[in-house]
Coordinates of C-alpha atoms (C1' of nucleotides) in Angstrom, one line a residue:
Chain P
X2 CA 81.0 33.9 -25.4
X3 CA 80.0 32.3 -21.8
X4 CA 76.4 32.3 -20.4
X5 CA 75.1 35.8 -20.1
X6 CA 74.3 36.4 -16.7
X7 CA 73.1 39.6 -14.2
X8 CA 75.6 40.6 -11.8
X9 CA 73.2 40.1 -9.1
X10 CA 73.0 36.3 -9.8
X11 CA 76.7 35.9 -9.2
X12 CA 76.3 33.6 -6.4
X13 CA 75.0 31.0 -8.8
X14 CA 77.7 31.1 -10.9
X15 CA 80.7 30.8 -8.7
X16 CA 83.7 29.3 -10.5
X17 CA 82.4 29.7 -13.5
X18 CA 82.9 31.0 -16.5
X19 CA 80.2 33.8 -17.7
X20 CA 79.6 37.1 -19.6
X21 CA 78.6 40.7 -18.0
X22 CA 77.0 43.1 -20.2
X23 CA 77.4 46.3 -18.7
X24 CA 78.9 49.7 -18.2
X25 CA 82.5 50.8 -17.0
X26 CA 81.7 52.2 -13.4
X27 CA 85.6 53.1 -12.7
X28 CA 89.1 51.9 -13.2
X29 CA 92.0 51.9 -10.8
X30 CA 95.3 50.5 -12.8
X31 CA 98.7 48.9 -11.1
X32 CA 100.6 48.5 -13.9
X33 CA 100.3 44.9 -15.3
X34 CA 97.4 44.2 -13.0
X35 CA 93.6 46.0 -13.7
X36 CA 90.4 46.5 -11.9
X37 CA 87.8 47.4 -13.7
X38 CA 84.4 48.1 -11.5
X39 CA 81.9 47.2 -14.2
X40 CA 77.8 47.7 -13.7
X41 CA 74.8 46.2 -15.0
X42 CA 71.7 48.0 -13.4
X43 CA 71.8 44.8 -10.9
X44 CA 74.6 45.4 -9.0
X45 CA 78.2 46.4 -9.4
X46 CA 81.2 43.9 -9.9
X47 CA 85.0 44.1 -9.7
X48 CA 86.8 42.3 -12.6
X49 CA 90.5 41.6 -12.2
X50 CA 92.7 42.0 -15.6
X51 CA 96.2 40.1 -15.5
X52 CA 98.4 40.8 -18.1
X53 CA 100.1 37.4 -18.2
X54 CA 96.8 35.7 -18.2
X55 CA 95.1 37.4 -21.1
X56 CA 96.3 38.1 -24.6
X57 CA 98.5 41.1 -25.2
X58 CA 95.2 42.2 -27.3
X59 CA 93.0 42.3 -24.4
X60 CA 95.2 43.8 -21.8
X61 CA 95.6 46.6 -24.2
X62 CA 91.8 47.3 -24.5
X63 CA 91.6 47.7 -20.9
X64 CA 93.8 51.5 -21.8
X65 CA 90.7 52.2 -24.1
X66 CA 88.1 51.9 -21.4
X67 CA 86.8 55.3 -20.1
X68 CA 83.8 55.8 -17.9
X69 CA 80.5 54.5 -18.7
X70 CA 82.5 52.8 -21.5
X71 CA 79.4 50.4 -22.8
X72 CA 80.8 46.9 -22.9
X73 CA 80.9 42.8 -22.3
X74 CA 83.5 40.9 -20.5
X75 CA 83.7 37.9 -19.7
X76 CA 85.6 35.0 -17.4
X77 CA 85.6 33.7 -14.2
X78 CA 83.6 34.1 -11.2
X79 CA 85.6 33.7 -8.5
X80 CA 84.4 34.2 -4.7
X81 CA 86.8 36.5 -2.5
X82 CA 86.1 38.2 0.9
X83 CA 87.6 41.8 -0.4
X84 CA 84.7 41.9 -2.9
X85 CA 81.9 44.5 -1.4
X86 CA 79.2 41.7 -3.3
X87 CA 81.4 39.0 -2.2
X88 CA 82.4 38.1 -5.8
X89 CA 85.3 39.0 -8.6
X90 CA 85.7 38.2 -12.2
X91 CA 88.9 37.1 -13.4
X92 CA 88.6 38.3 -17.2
X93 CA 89.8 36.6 -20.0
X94 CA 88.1 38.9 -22.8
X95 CA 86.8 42.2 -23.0
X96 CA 84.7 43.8 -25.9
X97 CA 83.7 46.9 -26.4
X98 CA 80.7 48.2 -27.7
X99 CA 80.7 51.8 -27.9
X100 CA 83.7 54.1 -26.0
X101 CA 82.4 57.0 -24.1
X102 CA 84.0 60.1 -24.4
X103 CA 84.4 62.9 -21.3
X104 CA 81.6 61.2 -19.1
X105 CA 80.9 64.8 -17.0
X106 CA 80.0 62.9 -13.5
X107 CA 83.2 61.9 -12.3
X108 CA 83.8 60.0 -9.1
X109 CA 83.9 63.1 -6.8
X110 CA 81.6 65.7 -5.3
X111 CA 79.2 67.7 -7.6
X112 CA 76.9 70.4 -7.2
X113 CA 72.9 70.0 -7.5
X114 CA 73.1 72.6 -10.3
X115 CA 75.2 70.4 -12.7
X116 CA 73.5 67.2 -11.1
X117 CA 70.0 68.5 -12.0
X118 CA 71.2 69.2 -15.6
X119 CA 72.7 65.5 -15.5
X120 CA 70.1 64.0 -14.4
X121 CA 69.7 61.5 -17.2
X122 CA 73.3 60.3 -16.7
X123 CA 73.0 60.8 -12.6
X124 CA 70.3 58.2 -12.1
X125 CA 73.3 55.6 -13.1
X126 CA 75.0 56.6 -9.4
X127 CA 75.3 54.2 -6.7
X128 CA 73.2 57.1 -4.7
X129 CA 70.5 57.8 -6.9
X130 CA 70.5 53.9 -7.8
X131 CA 69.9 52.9 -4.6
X132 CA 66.8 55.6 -4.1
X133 CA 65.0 54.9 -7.1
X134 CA 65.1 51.0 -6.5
X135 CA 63.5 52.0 -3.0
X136 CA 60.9 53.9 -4.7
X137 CA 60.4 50.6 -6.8
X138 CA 60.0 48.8 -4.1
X139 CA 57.7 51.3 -1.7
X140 CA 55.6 51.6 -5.7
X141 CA 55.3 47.9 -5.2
X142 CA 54.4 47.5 -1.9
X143 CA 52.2 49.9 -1.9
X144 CA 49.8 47.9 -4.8
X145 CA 50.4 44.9 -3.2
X146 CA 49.0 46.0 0.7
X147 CA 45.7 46.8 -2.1
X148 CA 45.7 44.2 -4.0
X149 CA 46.0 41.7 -1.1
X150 CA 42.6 43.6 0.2
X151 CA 40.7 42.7 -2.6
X152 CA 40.5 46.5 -4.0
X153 CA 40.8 47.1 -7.5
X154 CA 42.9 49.5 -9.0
X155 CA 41.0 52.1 -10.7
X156 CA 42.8 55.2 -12.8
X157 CA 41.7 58.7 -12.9
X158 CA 42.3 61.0 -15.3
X159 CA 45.2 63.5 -16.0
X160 CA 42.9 66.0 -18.0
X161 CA 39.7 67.5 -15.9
X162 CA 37.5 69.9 -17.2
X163 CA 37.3 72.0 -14.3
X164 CA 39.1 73.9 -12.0
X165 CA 37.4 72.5 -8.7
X166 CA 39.3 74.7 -6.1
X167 CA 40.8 77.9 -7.9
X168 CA 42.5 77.9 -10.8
X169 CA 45.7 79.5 -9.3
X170 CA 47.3 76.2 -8.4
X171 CA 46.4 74.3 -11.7
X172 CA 48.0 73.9 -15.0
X173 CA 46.3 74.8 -17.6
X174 CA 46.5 73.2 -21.1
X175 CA 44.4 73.4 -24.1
X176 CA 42.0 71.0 -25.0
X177 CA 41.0 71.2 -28.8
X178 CA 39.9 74.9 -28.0
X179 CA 38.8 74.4 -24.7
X180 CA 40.5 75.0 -21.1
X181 CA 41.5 71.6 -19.7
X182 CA 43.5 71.4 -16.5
X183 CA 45.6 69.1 -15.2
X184 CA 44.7 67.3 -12.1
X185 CA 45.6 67.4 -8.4
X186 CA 44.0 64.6 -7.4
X187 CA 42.6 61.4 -8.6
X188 CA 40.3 61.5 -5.1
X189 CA 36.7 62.7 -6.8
X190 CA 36.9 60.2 -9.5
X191 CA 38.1 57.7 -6.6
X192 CA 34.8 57.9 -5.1
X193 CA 32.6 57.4 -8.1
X194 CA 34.9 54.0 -8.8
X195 CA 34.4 53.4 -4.8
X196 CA 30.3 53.3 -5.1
X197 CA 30.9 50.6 -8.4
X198 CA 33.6 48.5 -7.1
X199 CA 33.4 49.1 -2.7
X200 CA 37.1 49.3 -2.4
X201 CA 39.4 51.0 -4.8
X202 CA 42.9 52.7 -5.3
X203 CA 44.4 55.0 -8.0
X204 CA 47.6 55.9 -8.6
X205 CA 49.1 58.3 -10.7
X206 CA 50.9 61.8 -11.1
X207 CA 48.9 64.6 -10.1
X208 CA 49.6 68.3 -10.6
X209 CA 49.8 71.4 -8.4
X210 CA 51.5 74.6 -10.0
X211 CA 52.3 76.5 -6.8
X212 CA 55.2 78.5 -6.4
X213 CA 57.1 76.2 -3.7
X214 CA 60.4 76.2 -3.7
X215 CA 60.8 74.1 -0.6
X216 CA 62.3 70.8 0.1
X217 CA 58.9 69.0 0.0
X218 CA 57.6 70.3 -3.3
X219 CA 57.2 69.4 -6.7
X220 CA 55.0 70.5 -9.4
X221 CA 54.3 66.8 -10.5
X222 CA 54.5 64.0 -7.7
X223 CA 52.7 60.4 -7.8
X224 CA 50.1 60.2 -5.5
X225 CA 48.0 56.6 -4.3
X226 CA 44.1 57.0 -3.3
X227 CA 42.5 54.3 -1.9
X228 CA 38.6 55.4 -1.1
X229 CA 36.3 52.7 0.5
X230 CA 32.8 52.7 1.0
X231 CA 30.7 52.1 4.6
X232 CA 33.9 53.0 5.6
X233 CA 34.3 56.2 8.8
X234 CA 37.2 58.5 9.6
X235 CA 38.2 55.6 12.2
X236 CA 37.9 53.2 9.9
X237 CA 40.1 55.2 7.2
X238 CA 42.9 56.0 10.1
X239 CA 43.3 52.5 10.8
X240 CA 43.8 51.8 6.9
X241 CA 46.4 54.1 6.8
X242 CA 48.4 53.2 9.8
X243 CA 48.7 49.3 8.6
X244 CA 49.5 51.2 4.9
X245 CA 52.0 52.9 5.7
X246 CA 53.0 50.2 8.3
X247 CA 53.3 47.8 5.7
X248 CA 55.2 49.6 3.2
X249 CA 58.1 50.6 5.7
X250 CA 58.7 46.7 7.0
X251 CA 59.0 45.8 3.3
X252 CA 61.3 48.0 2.5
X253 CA 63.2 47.0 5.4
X254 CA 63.0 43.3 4.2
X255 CA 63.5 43.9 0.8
X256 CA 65.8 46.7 0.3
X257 CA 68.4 46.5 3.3
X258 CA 71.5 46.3 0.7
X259 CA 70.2 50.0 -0.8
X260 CA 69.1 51.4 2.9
X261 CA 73.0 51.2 4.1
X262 CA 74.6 52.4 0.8
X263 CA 72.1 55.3 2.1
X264 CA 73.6 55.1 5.2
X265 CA 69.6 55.5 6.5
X266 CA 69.4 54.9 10.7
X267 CA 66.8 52.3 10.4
X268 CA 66.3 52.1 14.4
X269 CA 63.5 54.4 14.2
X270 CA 61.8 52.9 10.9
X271 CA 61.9 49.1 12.7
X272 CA 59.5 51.0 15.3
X273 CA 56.7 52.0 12.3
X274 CA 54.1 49.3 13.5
X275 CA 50.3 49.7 14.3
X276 CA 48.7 51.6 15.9
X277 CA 50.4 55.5 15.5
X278 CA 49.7 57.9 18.1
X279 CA 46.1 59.6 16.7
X280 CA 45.6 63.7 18.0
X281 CA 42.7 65.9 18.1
X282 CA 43.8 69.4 16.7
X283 CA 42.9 70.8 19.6
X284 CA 45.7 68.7 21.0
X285 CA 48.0 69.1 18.1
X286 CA 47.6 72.5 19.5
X287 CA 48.5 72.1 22.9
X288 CA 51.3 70.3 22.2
X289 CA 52.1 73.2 20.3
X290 CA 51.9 76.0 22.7
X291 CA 54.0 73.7 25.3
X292 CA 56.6 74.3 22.8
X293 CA 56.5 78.0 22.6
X294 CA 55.2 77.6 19.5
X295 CA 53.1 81.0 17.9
X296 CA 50.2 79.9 16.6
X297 CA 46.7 80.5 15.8
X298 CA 44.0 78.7 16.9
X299 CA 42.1 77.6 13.6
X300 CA 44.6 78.4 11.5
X301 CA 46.4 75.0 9.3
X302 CA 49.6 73.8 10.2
X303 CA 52.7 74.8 8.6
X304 CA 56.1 73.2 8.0
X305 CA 57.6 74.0 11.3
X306 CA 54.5 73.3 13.3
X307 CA 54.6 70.2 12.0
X308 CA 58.2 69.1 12.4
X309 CA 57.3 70.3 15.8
X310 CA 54.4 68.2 16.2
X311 CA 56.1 64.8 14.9
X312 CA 59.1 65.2 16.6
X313 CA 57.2 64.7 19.5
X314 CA 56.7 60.9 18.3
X315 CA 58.8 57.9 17.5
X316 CA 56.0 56.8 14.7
X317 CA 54.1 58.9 12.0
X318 CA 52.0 60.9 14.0
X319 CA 47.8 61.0 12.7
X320 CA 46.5 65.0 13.3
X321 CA 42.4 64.5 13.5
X322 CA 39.6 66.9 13.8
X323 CA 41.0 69.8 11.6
X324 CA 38.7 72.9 11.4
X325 CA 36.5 72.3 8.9
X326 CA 37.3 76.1 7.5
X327 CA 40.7 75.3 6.2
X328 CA 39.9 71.8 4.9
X329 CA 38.0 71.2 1.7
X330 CA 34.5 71.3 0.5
X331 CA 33.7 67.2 0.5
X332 CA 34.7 66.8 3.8
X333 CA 32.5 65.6 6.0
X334 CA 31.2 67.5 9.1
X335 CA 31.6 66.2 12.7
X336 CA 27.8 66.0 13.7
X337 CA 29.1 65.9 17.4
X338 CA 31.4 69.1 17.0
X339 CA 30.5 70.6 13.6
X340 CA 33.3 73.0 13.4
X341 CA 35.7 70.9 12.6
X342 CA 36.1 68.4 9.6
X343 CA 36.3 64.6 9.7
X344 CA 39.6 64.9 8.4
X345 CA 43.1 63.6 9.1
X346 CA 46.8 64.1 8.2
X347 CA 49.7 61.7 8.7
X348 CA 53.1 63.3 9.7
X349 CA 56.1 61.6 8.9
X350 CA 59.1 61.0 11.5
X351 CA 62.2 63.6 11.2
X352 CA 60.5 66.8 9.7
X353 CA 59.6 64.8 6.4
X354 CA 55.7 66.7 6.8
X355 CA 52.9 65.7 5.6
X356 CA 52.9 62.1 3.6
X357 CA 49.2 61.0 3.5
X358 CA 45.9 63.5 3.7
X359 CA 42.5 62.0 4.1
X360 CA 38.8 62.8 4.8
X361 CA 35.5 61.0 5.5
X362 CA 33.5 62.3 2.8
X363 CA 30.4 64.4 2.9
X364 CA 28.0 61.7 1.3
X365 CA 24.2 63.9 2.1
X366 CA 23.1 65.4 -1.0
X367 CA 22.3 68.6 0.3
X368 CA 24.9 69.3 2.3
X369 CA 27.6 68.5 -0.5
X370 CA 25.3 71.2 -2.6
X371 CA 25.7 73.9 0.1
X372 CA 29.2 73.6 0.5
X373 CA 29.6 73.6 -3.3
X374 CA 27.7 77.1 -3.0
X375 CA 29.9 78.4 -0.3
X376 CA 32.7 77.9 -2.2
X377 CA 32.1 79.3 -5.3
X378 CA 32.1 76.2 -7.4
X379 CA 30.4 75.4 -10.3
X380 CA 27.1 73.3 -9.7
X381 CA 26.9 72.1 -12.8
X382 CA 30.7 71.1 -12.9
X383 CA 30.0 68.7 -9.9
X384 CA 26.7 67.9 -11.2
X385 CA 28.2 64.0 -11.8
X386 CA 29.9 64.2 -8.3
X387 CA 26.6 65.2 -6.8
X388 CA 25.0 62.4 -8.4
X389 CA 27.2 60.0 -6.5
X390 CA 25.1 61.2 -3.0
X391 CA 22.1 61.1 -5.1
X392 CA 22.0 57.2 -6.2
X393 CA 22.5 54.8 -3.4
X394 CA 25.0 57.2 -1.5
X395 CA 26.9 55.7 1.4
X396 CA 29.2 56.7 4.2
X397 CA 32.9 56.4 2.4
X398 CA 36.3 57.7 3.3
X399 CA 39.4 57.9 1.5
X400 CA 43.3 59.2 1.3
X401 CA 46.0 59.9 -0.6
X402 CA 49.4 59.4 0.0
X403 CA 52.3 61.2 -1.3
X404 CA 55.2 58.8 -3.0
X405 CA 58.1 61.1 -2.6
X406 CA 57.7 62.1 0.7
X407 CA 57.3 58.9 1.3
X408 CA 60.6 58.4 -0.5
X409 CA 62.5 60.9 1.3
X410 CA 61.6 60.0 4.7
X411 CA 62.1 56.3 4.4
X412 CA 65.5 56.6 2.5
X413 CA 66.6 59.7 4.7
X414 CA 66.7 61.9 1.5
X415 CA 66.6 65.5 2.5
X416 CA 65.0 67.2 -0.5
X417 CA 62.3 65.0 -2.6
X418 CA 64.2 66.0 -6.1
X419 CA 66.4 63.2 -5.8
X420 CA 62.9 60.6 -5.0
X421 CA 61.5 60.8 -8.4
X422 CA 63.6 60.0 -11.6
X423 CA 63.1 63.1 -13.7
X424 CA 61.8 65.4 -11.0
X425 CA 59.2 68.9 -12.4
X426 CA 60.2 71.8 -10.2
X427 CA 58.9 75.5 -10.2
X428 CA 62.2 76.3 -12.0
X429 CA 63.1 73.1 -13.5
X430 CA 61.7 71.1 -16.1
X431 CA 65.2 70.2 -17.9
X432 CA 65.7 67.5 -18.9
Chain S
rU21 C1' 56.4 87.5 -4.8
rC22 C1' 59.7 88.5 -0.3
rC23 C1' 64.3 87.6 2.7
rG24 C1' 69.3 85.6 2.6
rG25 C1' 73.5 83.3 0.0
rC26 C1' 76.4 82.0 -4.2
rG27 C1' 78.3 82.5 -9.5
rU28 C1' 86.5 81.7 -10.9
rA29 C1' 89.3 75.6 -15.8
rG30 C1' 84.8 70.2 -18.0
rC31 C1' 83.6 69.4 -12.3
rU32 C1' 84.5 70.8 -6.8
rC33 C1' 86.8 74.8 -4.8
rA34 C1' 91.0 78.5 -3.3
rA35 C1' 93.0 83.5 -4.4
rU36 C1' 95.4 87.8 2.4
rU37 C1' 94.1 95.0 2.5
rG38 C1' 91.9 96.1 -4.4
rG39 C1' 98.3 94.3 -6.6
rC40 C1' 101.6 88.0 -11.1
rA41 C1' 94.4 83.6 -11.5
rG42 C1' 95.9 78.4 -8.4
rA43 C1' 94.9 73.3 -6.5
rG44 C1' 92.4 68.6 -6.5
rC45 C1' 89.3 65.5 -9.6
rG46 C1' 88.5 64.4 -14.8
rG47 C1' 91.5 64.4 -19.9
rG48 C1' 96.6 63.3 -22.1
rU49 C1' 101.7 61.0 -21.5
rG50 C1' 104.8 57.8 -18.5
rG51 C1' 105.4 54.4 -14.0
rC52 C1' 103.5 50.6 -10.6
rU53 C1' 100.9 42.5 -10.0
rG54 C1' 95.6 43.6 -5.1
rU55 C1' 93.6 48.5 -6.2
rU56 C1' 88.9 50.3 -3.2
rA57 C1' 86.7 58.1 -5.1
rA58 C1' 94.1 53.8 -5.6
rC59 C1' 98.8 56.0 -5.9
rC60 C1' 103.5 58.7 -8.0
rA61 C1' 105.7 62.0 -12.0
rC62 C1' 104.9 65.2 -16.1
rU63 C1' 101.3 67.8 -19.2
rA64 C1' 97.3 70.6 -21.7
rG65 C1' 93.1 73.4 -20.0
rG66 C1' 90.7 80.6 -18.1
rU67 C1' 86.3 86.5 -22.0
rU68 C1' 86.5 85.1 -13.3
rG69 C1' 77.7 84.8 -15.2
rU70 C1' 76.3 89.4 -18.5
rA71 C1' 76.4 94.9 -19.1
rG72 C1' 78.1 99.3 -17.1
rG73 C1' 80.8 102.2 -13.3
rU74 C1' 84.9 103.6 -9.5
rU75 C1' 90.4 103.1 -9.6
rC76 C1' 97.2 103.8 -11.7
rG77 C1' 95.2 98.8 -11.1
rA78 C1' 89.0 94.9 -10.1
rG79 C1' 87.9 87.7 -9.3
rU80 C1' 87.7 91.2 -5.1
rC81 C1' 84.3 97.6 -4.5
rC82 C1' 79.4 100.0 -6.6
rU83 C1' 74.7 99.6 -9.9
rA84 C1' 71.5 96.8 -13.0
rC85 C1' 70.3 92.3 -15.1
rC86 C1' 70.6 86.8 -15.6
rG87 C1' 71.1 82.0 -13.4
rC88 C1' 71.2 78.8 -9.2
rC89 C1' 70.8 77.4 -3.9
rG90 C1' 68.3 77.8 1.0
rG91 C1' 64.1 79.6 3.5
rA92 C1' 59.3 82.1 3.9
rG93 C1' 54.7 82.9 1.7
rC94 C1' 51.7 79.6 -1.0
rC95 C1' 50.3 74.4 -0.7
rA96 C1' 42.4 68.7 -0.4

RNA sequence: UCCGGCGUAGCUCAAUUGGCAGAGCGGGUGGCUGUUAACCACUAGGUUGUAGGUUCGAGUCCUACCGCCGGAGCCA
């Protein structure tokens, strides 16, 4: 056996002679001539079998091969322009390790049904391949714009002990006898780690158990929270703009290969640079009434107000200002215009909605208890999270960002099933 | 939860007015020395989602249920 090498090293390797571990991707046969298109998880390759330059033996083992056939093969890499990675392997042995029988995704069209029950074989497509390598990379990106800020990464919790906002939209599990939930968001937990370390970030799956059966939701979705202390609303816009900024241009560096087996228009993602177009609501709502939109003022947005609203932009669009009504308890208050919250949304380009929601955070003792009153909550639940304001509080701000929405816009996905690799829906949670 | 749509071979779909259940892909057999979801020939493959009803006759019409899809509501 050659040197084992990854199909996406080929270059290096050019007229020589190496092994590829892999999978059978697809066959096409011309008698005494054979292509077999053989994947690694790097990259696909074509290798040429010639029956008068192999052994009788091997030539016949190429009739064996079926679909996802698991095997090694092994020859020469030979450079030629028809080659979509610019290389071939001209075999000269082939062995099999285990034959797979009736492979059910066949190179055609499927439904989402039978995809969604397949999902475990599915993520081998070139499609789905080329998504979840662009969610690798956003992942990564993502850490790294922190990381290169000097935050630290500090993890929340799955399990909370409390429902903080109603318990309709949690899952509940139970915890030695006790009700635990899962959580929505790492953000609470965020802030305590923000007034030990000044700049942190968690990331993680969070939780919501609503009935959406919409193209933006799932019932488990990764979420990353940076929260930063002396930092304002202004402050926290600007973070998220050179974020989000940041992630897009390295995906478009890094990814370009997997962004045109998409067939994603990247004209408008080559635009996503500092600073986004930043709106009151009260203009949010203008822009809304030009439109002919029906809407009520102090009401929150929903998903057709806001394709409305970002298809007015080239860039994410920032919505500022909401009213503090629809927005939640440990948001801070405008003391200039206390009606409405110090709290902002980022809309993503082409209907994808809302990928990022942050706040300026209520950081006054007293006022924090109020609102905890007003809304029902339990005092002593938030007694640690009140202790936060009590012990050296500071002005902070914060916001989370959504990974598969993120996902889906960047890679043109429509629906954000196919953004995470095993994807929790209201009526799915197979396999 | 509400509105709309769909359910036929392993998969994607077709089947005229209610009148013999069919094609492509995949599988099998054979052919082909440059194929690109290769192609050509032959071949096997069916409880038409489930239960009931109307009818001489139901994939097709009616009722209920199940499942899925799209949307709404819901959604720091």
């Amino acid at each position: 056996m050659a040197q084992i090498i990854r199909i996406s090293e080929s270059g290096k390797y050019e007229n020589q002679e190496v092994t590829i571990q892999g999978w059978l991707y697809n066959k096409r046969s011309s008698g005494k001539i054979r292509f077999l298109l053989v994947r690694d998880g790097s990259a696909i390759i074509q290798c040429v079998v010639v029956k008068n330059e192999v052994s009788e033996d091997v030539f016949e083992r190429t009739e064996l091969l079926t679909q996802e056939t698991s095997l090694r093969v092994t020859g020469k890499l030979v450079a030629d322009k028809r080659a979509p990675i610019g290389y071939e392997l001209h075999v000269s042995d082939i062995e099999i390790i285990q034959i797979a029988q009736d492979y059910p995704i066949t190179p055609k069209e499927h439904g989402v049904d039978f995809l969604m029950d397949h999902r475990h074989l599915w993520i081998r497509s070139k499609r789905q391949h080329a998504i979840l390598r662009i969610r690798h990379e956003i992942i990564k990106a993502a850490q790294d714009f922190f990381n290169n800020r000097d935050f630290i990464k500090v993890d929340s919790p799955i399990f909370t002990p409390n429902a903080a906002e109603g318990t309709t939209t949690l899952f509940k599990t139970d915890y030695f006898g006790s009700p635990a939930y899962l959580t929505q968001s790492g953000q609470l937990y965020a802030e305590a780690a923000c007034m030990a370390f000044g700049r942190v970030y968690c990331f993680g799956p969070t939780f919501r158990a609503e009935k959406s059966k919409t193209r933006r939701h799932l019932t488990e979705f990764w979420m990353i929270e940076p929260e930063v202390a002396f930092f304002d609303l202004q402050d926290d816009m600007q973070l998220a703009e050179e974020f989000v900024s940041y992630i897009v241009q390295t995906v478009l560096k890094n990814r370009k290969q997997e962004l045109e087996t998409l067939e994603r228009d990247t004209t408008k993602l080559e635009k996503v640079s500092p600073p986004f177009p930043k709106i009151h609501y009260n203009e949010a709502v203008e822009i809304l009434k030009k439109n002919g939109v029906e809407f009520t003022y102090g009401d929150d947005f929903g998903g057709a107000d806001e394709t409305v609203l970002s298809d007015q932009f080239e860039k994410p669009v920032i919505v500022h200002h909401y009213p503090a009504e629809v927005k939640a308890f440990y948001m801070k208050r405008d003391p200039e215009e206390p009606q409405f919250a110090l709290a902002m949304d980022m809309l993503a380009p082409e209907g994808y909605g809302e990928i990022i929601g942050g706040s300026q955070r209520e950081d006054d003792y007293d006022t924090l208890l109020q609102r905890i009153r007003e809304h029902n909550l339990s005092e002593e639940a938030f007694k640690w999270y009140l202790d936060l304001r009590k012990y050296g509080s500071v002005p902070h701000s914060g916001f989370g960002l959504g990974i598969e929405r993120t996902v889906a816009w960047i890679t043109g996905v429509k629906h954000v099933r196919e953004t995470i690799p095993f994807p929790r829906l209201m009526q799915r949670i197979y396999p």
